[in-house]
Amino acid sequence: QLRLEKEYKQRLFNEITVKEYQKIIEYHSSELEVLFNEDVRNIVSKEINVIPNIVKVLAKLFLAIGLLIYYDWKFLLVVLAFGLLGLIGAKLYSIKMKVIHKDVLEKTASTNSYLVESSQNIKLVRAYDAKDNVANYYNQILDEEINSKRKRNFYLYSANSIFYAFSALIYIGP
């Protein structure tokens, strides 16, 4: 895991060093740090678990198909049809969640970088009596971050509720 994390961070750092300056300064340094660390951590943790998860899912799938063929092959066709619909729904959901997740990371990084920048320049803020302006802007970007997280949570909880409802229907049976 640490080897992968090191490789990804080195590759990303090399990518950043060859980018044009204008593209880099669009992001605050602490914003880059948050995105850099969070994304690398997420990618490495998912990549490490790919093979064990595939083996586990395939074993369950083949055992379930074997049991369904043994008991009732017609019901197997119904299950496969619903499974295909589930896969299509999961793909659409993952596309939507990828966009939402990126938005949440960007908003969180922006809020954190503004907080760091403001606290480092607190003497200037006091000297120019800009406390209210700084606080208002912070509250504005904090509201955007919270709204972004609310949207993400809505999709997460909705998907979990739908999955739970289908699981309950399958458990109860027709």
PDB file of C-alpha atoms in Angstrom:
ATOM      1  CA  GLN A   1       0.000   0.000   0.000  1.00  0.00           C
ATOM      2  CA  LEU A   2       2.746   2.427   0.910  1.00  0.00           C
ATOM      3  CA  ARG A   3       4.656   1.588  -2.269  1.00  0.00           C
ATOM      4  CA  LEU A   4       1.585   2.400  -4.375  1.00  0.00           C
ATOM      5  CA  GLU A   5       0.986   5.625  -2.460  1.00  0.00           C
ATOM      6  CA  LYS A   6       4.613   6.645  -3.030  1.00  0.00           C
ATOM      7  CA  GLU A   7       4.403   5.868  -6.760  1.00  0.00           C
ATOM      8  CA  TYR A   8       1.174   7.814  -7.219  1.00  0.00           C
ATOM      9  CA  LYS A   9       2.443  10.830  -5.289  1.00  0.00           C
ATOM     10  CA  GLN A  10       5.700  10.865  -7.249  1.00  0.00           C
ATOM     11  CA  ARG A  11       3.824  10.623 -10.549  1.00  0.00           C
ATOM     12  CA  LEU A  12       1.407  13.407  -9.545  1.00  0.00           C
ATOM     13  CA  PHE A  13       4.251  15.631  -8.375  1.00  0.00           C
ATOM     14  CA  ASN A  14       6.053  15.124 -11.686  1.00  0.00           C
ATOM     15  CA  GLU A  15       2.804  15.998 -13.516  1.00  0.00           C
ATOM     16  CA  ILE A  16       2.439  19.195 -11.479  1.00  0.00           C
ATOM     17  CA  THR A  17       6.017  20.286 -12.130  1.00  0.00           C
ATOM     18  CA  VAL A  18       5.569  20.166 -15.920  1.00  0.00           C
ATOM     19  CA  LYS A  19       2.193  21.953 -15.964  1.00  0.00           C
ATOM     20  CA  GLU A  20       1.946  25.558 -17.050  1.00  0.00           C
ATOM     21  CA  TYR A  21       2.156  28.025 -14.188  1.00  0.00           C
ATOM     22  CA  GLN A  22      -1.269  29.563 -14.916  1.00  0.00           C
ATOM     23  CA  LYS A  23      -2.960  26.179 -14.545  1.00  0.00           C
ATOM     24  CA  ILE A  24      -1.269  25.521 -11.214  1.00  0.00           C
ATOM     25  CA  ILE A  25      -2.041  28.856  -9.563  1.00  0.00           C
ATOM     26  CA  GLU A  26      -5.766  28.317 -10.115  1.00  0.00           C
ATOM     27  CA  TYR A  27      -5.576  26.236  -6.940  1.00  0.00           C
ATOM     28  CA  HIS A  28      -4.397  27.308  -3.518  1.00  0.00           C
ATOM     29  CA  SER A  29      -1.489  25.280  -2.150  1.00  0.00           C
ATOM     30  CA  SER A  30      -3.514  23.803   0.713  1.00  0.00           C
ATOM     31  CA  GLU A  31      -6.307  23.019  -1.756  1.00  0.00           C
ATOM     32  CA  LEU A  32      -3.814  21.084  -3.880  1.00  0.00           C
ATOM     33  CA  GLU A  33      -2.569  19.325  -0.764  1.00  0.00           C
ATOM     34  CA  VAL A  34      -6.057  18.200   0.274  1.00  0.00           C
ATOM     35  CA  LEU A  35      -6.956  17.008  -3.219  1.00  0.00           C
ATOM     36  CA  PHE A  36      -3.562  15.366  -3.611  1.00  0.00           C
ATOM     37  CA  ASN A  37      -3.714  13.431  -0.319  1.00  0.00           C
ATOM     38  CA  GLU A  38      -7.417  12.526  -0.355  1.00  0.00           C
ATOM     39  CA  ASP A  39      -7.451  11.342  -3.964  1.00  0.00           C
ATOM     40  CA  VAL A  40      -4.273   9.301  -3.600  1.00  0.00           C
ATOM     41  CA  ARG A  41      -5.531   7.716  -0.373  1.00  0.00           C
ATOM     42  CA  ASN A  42      -8.886   6.820  -1.970  1.00  0.00           C
ATOM     43  CA  ILE A  43      -7.332   5.400  -5.129  1.00  0.00           C
ATOM     44  CA  VAL A  44      -4.762   3.297  -3.250  1.00  0.00           C
ATOM     45  CA  SER A  45      -7.307   1.867  -0.818  1.00  0.00           C
ATOM     46  CA  LYS A  46      -9.654   0.923  -3.659  1.00  0.00           C
ATOM     47  CA  GLU A  47      -6.867  -0.523  -5.803  1.00  0.00           C
ATOM     48  CA  ILE A  48      -5.592  -2.760  -3.012  1.00  0.00           C
ATOM     49  CA  ASN A  49      -9.037  -4.263  -2.434  1.00  0.00           C
ATOM     50  CA  VAL A  50      -9.870  -4.941  -6.093  1.00  0.00           C
ATOM     51  CA  ILE A  51      -8.652  -8.544  -6.372  1.00  0.00           C
ATOM     52  CA  PRO A  52     -10.048  -9.792  -3.019  1.00  0.00           C
ATOM     53  CA  ASN A  53     -13.402  -8.153  -3.783  1.00  0.00           C
ATOM     54  CA  ILE A  54     -13.544  -9.683  -7.271  1.00  0.00           C
ATOM     55  CA  VAL A  55     -12.801 -13.162  -5.901  1.00  0.00           C
ATOM     56  CA  LYS A  56     -15.445 -12.767  -3.188  1.00  0.00           C
ATOM     57  CA  VAL A  57     -18.112 -11.525  -5.598  1.00  0.00           C
ATOM     58  CA  LEU A  58     -17.385 -14.202  -8.198  1.00  0.00           C
ATOM     59  CA  ALA A  59     -17.535 -16.978  -5.599  1.00  0.00           C
ATOM     60  CA  LYS A  60     -20.908 -15.744  -4.342  1.00  0.00           C
ATOM     61  CA  LEU A  61     -22.183 -15.301  -7.885  1.00  0.00           C
ATOM     62  CA  PHE A  62     -21.248 -18.800  -9.064  1.00  0.00           C
ATOM     63  CA  LEU A  63     -22.639 -20.416  -5.926  1.00  0.00           C
ATOM     64  CA  ALA A  64     -25.889 -18.476  -6.259  1.00  0.00           C
ATOM     65  CA  ILE A  65     -26.239 -19.349  -9.953  1.00  0.00           C
ATOM     66  CA  GLY A  66     -25.537 -23.003  -9.162  1.00  0.00           C
ATOM     67  CA  LEU A  67     -28.239 -23.048  -6.499  1.00  0.00           C
ATOM     68  CA  LEU A  68     -30.732 -21.286  -8.746  1.00  0.00           C
ATOM     69  CA  ILE A  69     -30.073 -23.734 -11.601  1.00  0.00           C
ATOM     70  CA  TYR A  70     -30.500 -26.612  -9.182  1.00  0.00           C
ATOM     71  CA  TYR A  71     -33.800 -25.332  -7.743  1.00  0.00           C
ATOM     72  CA  ASP A  72     -35.488 -23.335 -10.533  1.00  0.00           C
ATOM     73  CA  TRP A  73     -33.839 -22.179 -13.762  1.00  0.00           C
ATOM     74  CA  LYS A  74     -36.805 -19.941 -14.693  1.00  0.00           C
ATOM     75  CA  PHE A  75     -36.353 -17.941 -11.543  1.00  0.00           C
ATOM     76  CA  LEU A  76     -32.680 -17.619 -12.490  1.00  0.00           C
ATOM     77  CA  LEU A  77     -33.712 -15.716 -15.637  1.00  0.00           C
ATOM     78  CA  VAL A  78     -35.765 -13.287 -13.538  1.00  0.00           C
ATOM     79  CA  VAL A  79     -32.847 -12.778 -11.154  1.00  0.00           C
ATOM     80  CA  LEU A  80     -30.440 -12.201 -14.049  1.00  0.00           C
ATOM     81  CA  ALA A  81     -32.794  -9.620 -15.588  1.00  0.00           C
ATOM     82  CA  PHE A  82     -33.012  -7.719 -12.301  1.00  0.00           C
ATOM     83  CA  GLY A  83     -29.252  -8.077 -11.887  1.00  0.00           C
ATOM     84  CA  LEU A  84     -28.689  -6.474 -15.280  1.00  0.00           C
ATOM     85  CA  LEU A  85     -30.980  -3.594 -14.325  1.00  0.00           C
ATOM     86  CA  GLY A  86     -29.050  -3.257 -11.075  1.00  0.00           C
ATOM     87  CA  LEU A  87     -25.728  -3.081 -12.918  1.00  0.00           C
ATOM     88  CA  ILE A  88     -27.035  -0.376 -15.246  1.00  0.00           C
ATOM     89  CA  GLY A  89     -28.388   1.582 -12.277  1.00  0.00           C
ATOM     90  CA  ALA A  90     -25.094   1.204 -10.410  1.00  0.00           C
ATOM     91  CA  LYS A  91     -23.122   2.506 -13.394  1.00  0.00           C
ATOM     92  CA  LEU A  92     -25.373   5.561 -13.734  1.00  0.00           C
ATOM     93  CA  TYR A  93     -25.124   6.142  -9.976  1.00  0.00           C
ATOM     94  CA  SER A  94     -21.319   5.913 -10.005  1.00  0.00           C
ATOM     95  CA  ILE A  95     -21.066   8.442 -12.839  1.00  0.00           C
ATOM     96  CA  LYS A  96     -23.237  10.901 -10.904  1.00  0.00           C
ATOM     97  CA  MET A  97     -21.425  10.278  -7.601  1.00  0.00           C
ATOM     98  CA  LYS A  98     -18.009  10.809  -9.186  1.00  0.00           C
ATOM     99  CA  VAL A  99     -19.008  14.342 -10.177  1.00  0.00           C
ATOM    100  CA  ILE A 100     -20.551  15.033  -6.774  1.00  0.00           C
ATOM    101  CA  HIS A 101     -17.523  13.620  -4.914  1.00  0.00           C
ATOM    102  CA  LYS A 102     -15.164  15.841  -6.911  1.00  0.00           C
ATOM    103  CA  ASP A 103     -17.336  18.867  -6.124  1.00  0.00           C
ATOM    104  CA  VAL A 104     -17.288  18.063  -2.395  1.00  0.00           C
ATOM    105  CA  LEU A 105     -13.502  17.677  -2.399  1.00  0.00           C
ATOM    106  CA  GLU A 106     -13.028  20.980  -4.224  1.00  0.00           C
ATOM    107  CA  LYS A 107     -15.404  22.867  -1.928  1.00  0.00           C
ATOM    108  CA  THR A 108     -13.819  21.371   1.208  1.00  0.00           C
ATOM    109  CA  ALA A 109     -10.333  22.188  -0.029  1.00  0.00           C
ATOM    110  CA  SER A 110     -11.405  25.734  -0.892  1.00  0.00           C
ATOM    111  CA  THR A 111     -12.899  26.269   2.565  1.00  0.00           C
ATOM    112  CA  ASN A 112      -9.841  24.831   4.289  1.00  0.00           C
ATOM    113  CA  SER A 113      -7.401  26.891   2.213  1.00  0.00           C
ATOM    114  CA  TYR A 114      -9.361  30.084   2.901  1.00  0.00           C
ATOM    115  CA  LEU A 115      -9.299  29.323   6.618  1.00  0.00           C
ATOM    116  CA  VAL A 116      -5.539  28.747   6.541  1.00  0.00           C
ATOM    117  CA  GLU A 117      -4.934  31.868   4.452  1.00  0.00           C
ATOM    118  CA  SER A 118      -7.133  34.010   6.712  1.00  0.00           C
ATOM    119  CA  SER A 119      -5.534  32.806   9.904  1.00  0.00           C
ATOM    120  CA  GLN A 120      -2.044  33.402   8.481  1.00  0.00           C
ATOM    121  CA  ASN A 121      -3.033  36.962   7.527  1.00  0.00           C
ATOM    122  CA  ILE A 122      -4.992  37.790  10.666  1.00  0.00           C
ATOM    123  CA  LYS A 123      -2.860  40.906  11.311  1.00  0.00           C
ATOM    124  CA  LEU A 124      -3.797  42.335   7.911  1.00  0.00           C
ATOM    125  CA  VAL A 125      -7.434  41.508   8.467  1.00  0.00           C
ATOM    126  CA  ARG A 126      -7.395  43.398  11.755  1.00  0.00           C
ATOM    127  CA  ALA A 127      -5.328  46.277  10.360  1.00  0.00           C
ATOM    128  CA  TYR A 128      -7.805  46.903   7.546  1.00  0.00           C
ATOM    129  CA  ASP A 129     -10.786  46.202   9.801  1.00  0.00           C
ATOM    130  CA  ALA A 130     -11.957  43.539   7.317  1.00  0.00           C
ATOM    131  CA  LYS A 131     -13.132  41.001   9.869  1.00  0.00           C
ATOM    132  CA  ASP A 132     -16.746  41.205   8.725  1.00  0.00           C
ATOM    133  CA  ASN A 133     -15.841  40.837   5.040  1.00  0.00           C
ATOM    134  CA  VAL A 134     -13.580  37.875   5.769  1.00  0.00           C
ATOM    135  CA  ALA A 135     -16.211  36.238   7.972  1.00  0.00           C
ATOM    136  CA  ASN A 136     -18.982  36.813   5.410  1.00  0.00           C
ATOM    137  CA  TYR A 137     -16.933  35.288   2.602  1.00  0.00           C
ATOM    138  CA  TYR A 138     -15.958  32.351   4.804  1.00  0.00           C
ATOM    139  CA  ASN A 139     -19.611  31.783   5.707  1.00  0.00           C
ATOM    140  CA  GLN A 140     -20.512  31.909   2.006  1.00  0.00           C
ATOM    141  CA  ILE A 141     -17.959  29.273   0.947  1.00  0.00           C
ATOM    142  CA  LEU A 142     -18.776  27.198   4.035  1.00  0.00           C
ATOM    143  CA  ASP A 143     -22.456  27.222   3.022  1.00  0.00           C
ATOM    144  CA  GLU A 144     -21.458  26.058  -0.470  1.00  0.00           C
ATOM    145  CA  GLU A 145     -19.416  23.223   1.068  1.00  0.00           C
ATOM    146  CA  ILE A 146     -22.260  22.155   3.355  1.00  0.00           C
ATOM    147  CA  ASN A 147     -24.783  22.259   0.485  1.00  0.00           C
ATOM    148  CA  SER A 148     -22.452  20.145  -1.618  1.00  0.00           C
ATOM    149  CA  LYS A 149     -22.149  17.613   1.219  1.00  0.00           C
ATOM    150  CA  ARG A 150     -25.935  17.627   1.674  1.00  0.00           C
ATOM    151  CA  LYS A 151     -26.360  16.785  -1.995  1.00  0.00           C
ATOM    152  CA  ARG A 152     -23.844  13.945  -1.684  1.00  0.00           C
ATOM    153  CA  ASN A 153     -25.563  12.624   1.437  1.00  0.00           C
ATOM    154  CA  PHE A 154     -28.954  12.776  -0.287  1.00  0.00           C
ATOM    155  CA  TYR A 155     -27.693  10.558  -3.104  1.00  0.00           C
ATOM    156  CA  LEU A 156     -25.915   8.214  -0.684  1.00  0.00           C
ATOM    157  CA  TYR A 157     -28.928   7.793   1.600  1.00  0.00           C
ATOM    158  CA  SER A 158     -31.324   7.485  -1.329  1.00  0.00           C
ATOM    159  CA  ALA A 159     -29.215   4.740  -2.892  1.00  0.00           C
ATOM    160  CA  ASN A 160     -28.920   2.951   0.451  1.00  0.00           C
ATOM    161  CA  SER A 161     -32.681   3.171   0.984  1.00  0.00           C
ATOM    162  CA  ILE A 162     -33.434   1.814  -2.483  1.00  0.00           C
ATOM    163  CA  PHE A 163     -30.945  -1.013  -1.978  1.00  0.00           C
ATOM    164  CA  TYR A 164     -32.468  -1.807   1.422  1.00  0.00           C
ATOM    165  CA  ALA A 165     -35.993  -1.796  -0.049  1.00  0.00           C
ATOM    166  CA  PHE A 166     -34.994  -4.222  -2.817  1.00  0.00           C
ATOM    167  CA  SER A 167     -33.179  -6.419  -0.332  1.00  0.00           C
ATOM    168  CA  ALA A 168     -36.255  -6.503   1.888  1.00  0.00           C
ATOM    169  CA  LEU A 169     -38.469  -7.375  -1.083  1.00  0.00           C
ATOM    170  CA  ILE A 170     -36.169 -10.205  -2.079  1.00  0.00           C
ATOM    171  CA  TYR A 171     -36.002 -11.459   1.499  1.00  0.00           C
ATOM    172  CA  ILE A 172     -39.789 -11.364   1.919  1.00  0.00           C
ATOM    173  CA  GLY A 173     -40.305 -12.854  -1.510  1.00  0.00           C
ATOM    174  CA  PRO A 174     -43.096 -12.378  -4.031  1.00  0.00           C
TER     175      PRO A 174
END
